[in-house]
Amino acid sequence: MITKRITEIAQTPGFPIWISIAGFNATCELVRATAFTVESDCQHIKVYIPKCMKNQIQDVLLEGASISFLLASLKDFESYQIKGVITNLDTCDTNKLEKQIELLEDTIEQTNALGLHGEKIFGYLSEGPFTAIQMSCKEIFEQTPKPGTGTKVEATDEK
């Protein structure tokens, strides 16, 4: 089950996202993602990637493939890894991701405030069309650098 904290992060700027997909041919690909949303059943997440990222992982982007989803805070390195399986792939245009694009723009501003060039680092992630990767959530691990990093998070372990 997806925790309350993961649901909150989906609506919070400043959490860059990466996905890693293990293909059936024993290959693995890692790309940045634009945004994610938590489905109402709290068992599934949709991760949105722009066309340029989809082109890089096309060979492993298949229903049933293992997927790992990582998000990390720019401010304090709060980090989580979610492991699961791809359950559905769909296309999505930019207007359906209006709120998520706003969060990405805020993330770009936060990156700029750190003295980095946010637009160069994340700007391309707002260019649609997008692929919506639905994944079932099997396990969540805290990855924040501190004692206990790598600990499995249960829905009852709310912060």
GROMACS .gro file of C-alpha atoms in nm:
model
  159
    1MET     CA    1   0.000   0.000   0.000
    2ILE     CA    2   0.124   0.346  -0.089
    3THR     CA    3   0.184   0.555   0.222
    4LYS     CA    4   0.033   0.891   0.308
    5ARG     CA    5   0.379   1.050   0.277
    6ILE     CA    6   0.426   0.927  -0.081
    7THR     CA    7   0.081   1.067  -0.165
    8GLU     CA    8   0.184   1.406  -0.017
    9ILE     CA    9   0.510   1.408  -0.213
   10ALA     CA   10   0.314   1.360  -0.538
   11GLN     CA   11   0.176   1.710  -0.476
   12THR     CA   12   0.502   1.869  -0.356
   13PRO     CA   13   0.761   2.044  -0.575
   14GLY     CA   14   1.129   1.973  -0.532
   15PHE     CA   15   1.125   1.594  -0.566
   16PRO     CA   16   1.300   1.488  -0.886
   17ILE     CA   17   1.198   1.142  -1.006
   18TRP     CA   18   1.382   0.857  -1.173
   19ILE     CA   19   1.256   0.522  -1.295
   20SER     CA   20   1.448   0.208  -1.367
   21ILE     CA   21   1.296  -0.074  -1.569
   22ALA     CA   22   1.436  -0.424  -1.584
   23GLY     CA   23   1.361  -0.569  -1.924
   24PHE     CA   24   1.277  -0.930  -1.996
   25ASN     CA   25   1.602  -0.949  -2.195
   26ALA     CA   26   1.811  -0.893  -1.877
   27THR     CA   27   1.876  -0.526  -1.954
   28CYS     CA   28   1.801  -0.230  -1.732
   29GLU     CA   29   1.736   0.132  -1.823
   30LEU     CA   30   1.725   0.442  -1.600
   31VAL     CA   31   1.556   0.771  -1.699
   32ARG     CA   32   1.415   1.081  -1.535
   33ALA     CA   33   1.040   1.122  -1.513
   34THR     CA   34   0.821   1.432  -1.525
   35ALA     CA   35   0.575   1.357  -1.246
   36PHE     CA   36   0.376   1.091  -1.072
   37THR     CA   37   0.028   1.053  -0.928
   38VAL     CA   38  -0.111   0.806  -0.677
   39GLU     CA   39  -0.419   0.618  -0.793
   40SER     CA   40  -0.729   0.624  -0.569
   41ASP     CA   41  -0.681   0.256  -0.473
   42CYS     CA   42  -0.346   0.344  -0.305
   43GLN     CA   43  -0.199   0.035  -0.474
   44HIS     CA   44  -0.095   0.191  -0.806
   45ILE     CA   45   0.113   0.487  -0.917
   46LYS     CA   46   0.120   0.652  -1.259
   47VAL     CA   47   0.460   0.784  -1.360
   48TYR     CA   48   0.470   1.026  -1.653
   49ILE     CA   49   0.766   1.041  -1.890
   50PRO     CA   50   0.811   1.268  -2.195
   51LYS     CA   51   0.856   1.128  -2.543
   52CYS     CA   52   1.234   1.184  -2.536
   53MET     CA   53   1.264   0.954  -2.232
   54LYS     CA   54   1.025   0.696  -2.376
   55ASN     CA   55   1.244   0.670  -2.685
   56GLN     CA   56   1.542   0.580  -2.462
   57ILE     CA   57   1.362   0.293  -2.286
   58GLN     CA   58   1.129   0.168  -2.560
   59ASP     CA   59   1.287  -0.179  -2.564
   60VAL     CA   60   1.215  -0.246  -2.195
   61LEU     CA   61   0.890  -0.049  -2.154
   62LEU     CA   62   0.650  -0.344  -2.144
   63GLU     CA   63   0.355  -0.446  -1.929
   64GLY     CA   64   0.470  -0.699  -1.672
   65ALA     CA   65   0.827  -0.565  -1.655
   66SER     CA   66   0.978  -0.490  -1.315
   67ILE     CA   67   1.003  -0.119  -1.236
   68SER     CA   68   1.173   0.077  -0.961
   69PHE     CA   69   1.074   0.435  -0.894
   70LEU     CA   70   1.300   0.673  -0.696
   71LEU     CA   71   1.219   1.020  -0.568
   72ALA     CA   72   1.449   1.246  -0.368
   73SER     CA   73   1.406   1.592  -0.215
   74LEU     CA   74   1.630   1.873  -0.338
   75LYS     CA   75   1.611   2.040   0.004
   76ASP     CA   76   1.688   1.767   0.256
   77PHE     CA   77   1.749   1.447   0.053
   78GLU     CA   78   1.435   1.274   0.185
   79SER     CA   79   1.421   0.978  -0.052
   80TYR     CA   80   1.206   0.675  -0.128
   81GLN     CA   81   1.229   0.382  -0.365
   82ILE     CA   82   0.912   0.208  -0.479
   83LYS     CA   83   0.936  -0.130  -0.646
   84GLY     CA   84   0.664  -0.287  -0.854
   85VAL     CA   85   0.547  -0.411  -1.191
   86ILE     CA   86   0.421  -0.219  -1.494
   87THR     CA   87   0.047  -0.286  -1.526
   88ASN     CA   88  -0.052  -0.045  -1.804
   89LEU     CA   89   0.093   0.197  -2.058
   90ASP     CA   90  -0.102   0.486  -2.205
   91THR     CA   91  -0.043   0.818  -2.379
   92CYS     CA   92  -0.118   1.147  -2.211
   93ASP     CA   93  -0.107   1.500  -2.345
   94THR     CA   94   0.026   1.807  -2.168
   95ASN     CA   95  -0.312   1.955  -2.070
   96LYS     CA   96  -0.388   1.651  -1.850
   97LEU     CA   97  -0.070   1.718  -1.653
   98GLU     CA   98  -0.122   2.088  -1.585
   99LYS     CA   99  -0.078   2.059  -1.205
  100GLN     CA  100   0.222   1.827  -1.240
  101ILE     CA  101   0.389   2.064  -1.490
  102GLU     CA  102   0.342   2.346  -1.236
  103LEU     CA  103   0.518   2.132  -0.974
  104LEU     CA  104   0.800   2.067  -1.221
  105GLU     CA  105   0.834   2.442  -1.284
  106ASP     CA  106   0.858   2.497  -0.906
  107THR     CA  107   1.127   2.226  -0.894
  108ILE     CA  108   1.318   2.414  -1.166
  109GLU     CA  109   1.298   2.731  -0.955
  110GLN     CA  110   1.422   2.544  -0.645
  111THR     CA  111   1.712   2.407  -0.850
  112ASN     CA  112   1.798   2.758  -0.967
  113ALA     CA  113   1.796   2.874  -0.603
  114LEU     CA  114   2.062   2.612  -0.531
  115GLY     CA  115   2.287   2.780  -0.790
  116LEU     CA  116   2.224   2.520  -1.059
  117HIS     CA  117   2.063   2.568  -1.401
  118GLY     CA  118   1.719   2.418  -1.340
  119GLU     CA  119   1.594   2.466  -1.693
  120LYS     CA  120   1.886   2.273  -1.842
  121ILE     CA  121   1.852   1.996  -1.584
  122PHE     CA  122   1.473   1.951  -1.585
  123GLY     CA  123   1.321   2.173  -1.857
  124TYR     CA  124   1.297   1.903  -2.122
  125LEU     CA  125   1.074   1.699  -1.891
  126SER     CA  126   0.780   1.932  -1.959
  127GLU     CA  127   0.773   1.861  -2.333
  128GLY     CA  128   0.488   1.626  -2.426
  129PRO     CA  129   0.335   1.409  -2.539
  130PHE     CA  130   0.378   1.187  -2.237
  131THR     CA  131   0.357   0.819  -2.162
  132ALA     CA  132   0.169   0.727  -1.845
  133ILE     CA  133   0.328   0.419  -1.690
  134GLN     CA  134   0.095   0.260  -1.438
  135MET     CA  135   0.274   0.042  -1.185
  136SER     CA  136   0.150  -0.173  -0.902
  137CYS     CA  137   0.332  -0.094  -0.580
  138LYS     CA  138   0.489  -0.403  -0.423
  139GLU     CA  139   0.743  -0.255  -0.180
  140ILE     CA  140   0.855   0.088  -0.054
  141PHE     CA  141   1.198   0.156   0.095
  142GLU     CA  142   1.324   0.469   0.268
  143GLN     CA  143   1.646   0.584   0.100
  144THR     CA  144   1.710   0.907   0.293
  145PRO     CA  145   2.081   0.918   0.386
  146LYS     CA  146   2.075   0.837   0.761
  147PRO     CA  147   2.093   0.536   0.992
  148GLY     CA  148   1.827   0.292   0.877
  149THR     CA  149   1.854   0.376   0.508
  150GLY     CA  150   1.711   0.093   0.301
  151THR     CA  151   1.447   0.001   0.557
  152LYS     CA  152   1.120  -0.125   0.414
  153VAL     CA  153   0.835   0.121   0.479
  154GLU     CA  154   0.494  -0.012   0.573
  155ALA     CA  155   0.173   0.190   0.544
  156THR     CA  156   0.163   0.196   0.925
  157ASP     CA  157   0.509   0.361   0.942
  158GLU     CA  158   0.369   0.707   0.864
  159LYS     CA  159   0.583   1.010   0.947
   0.00000   0.00000   0.00000
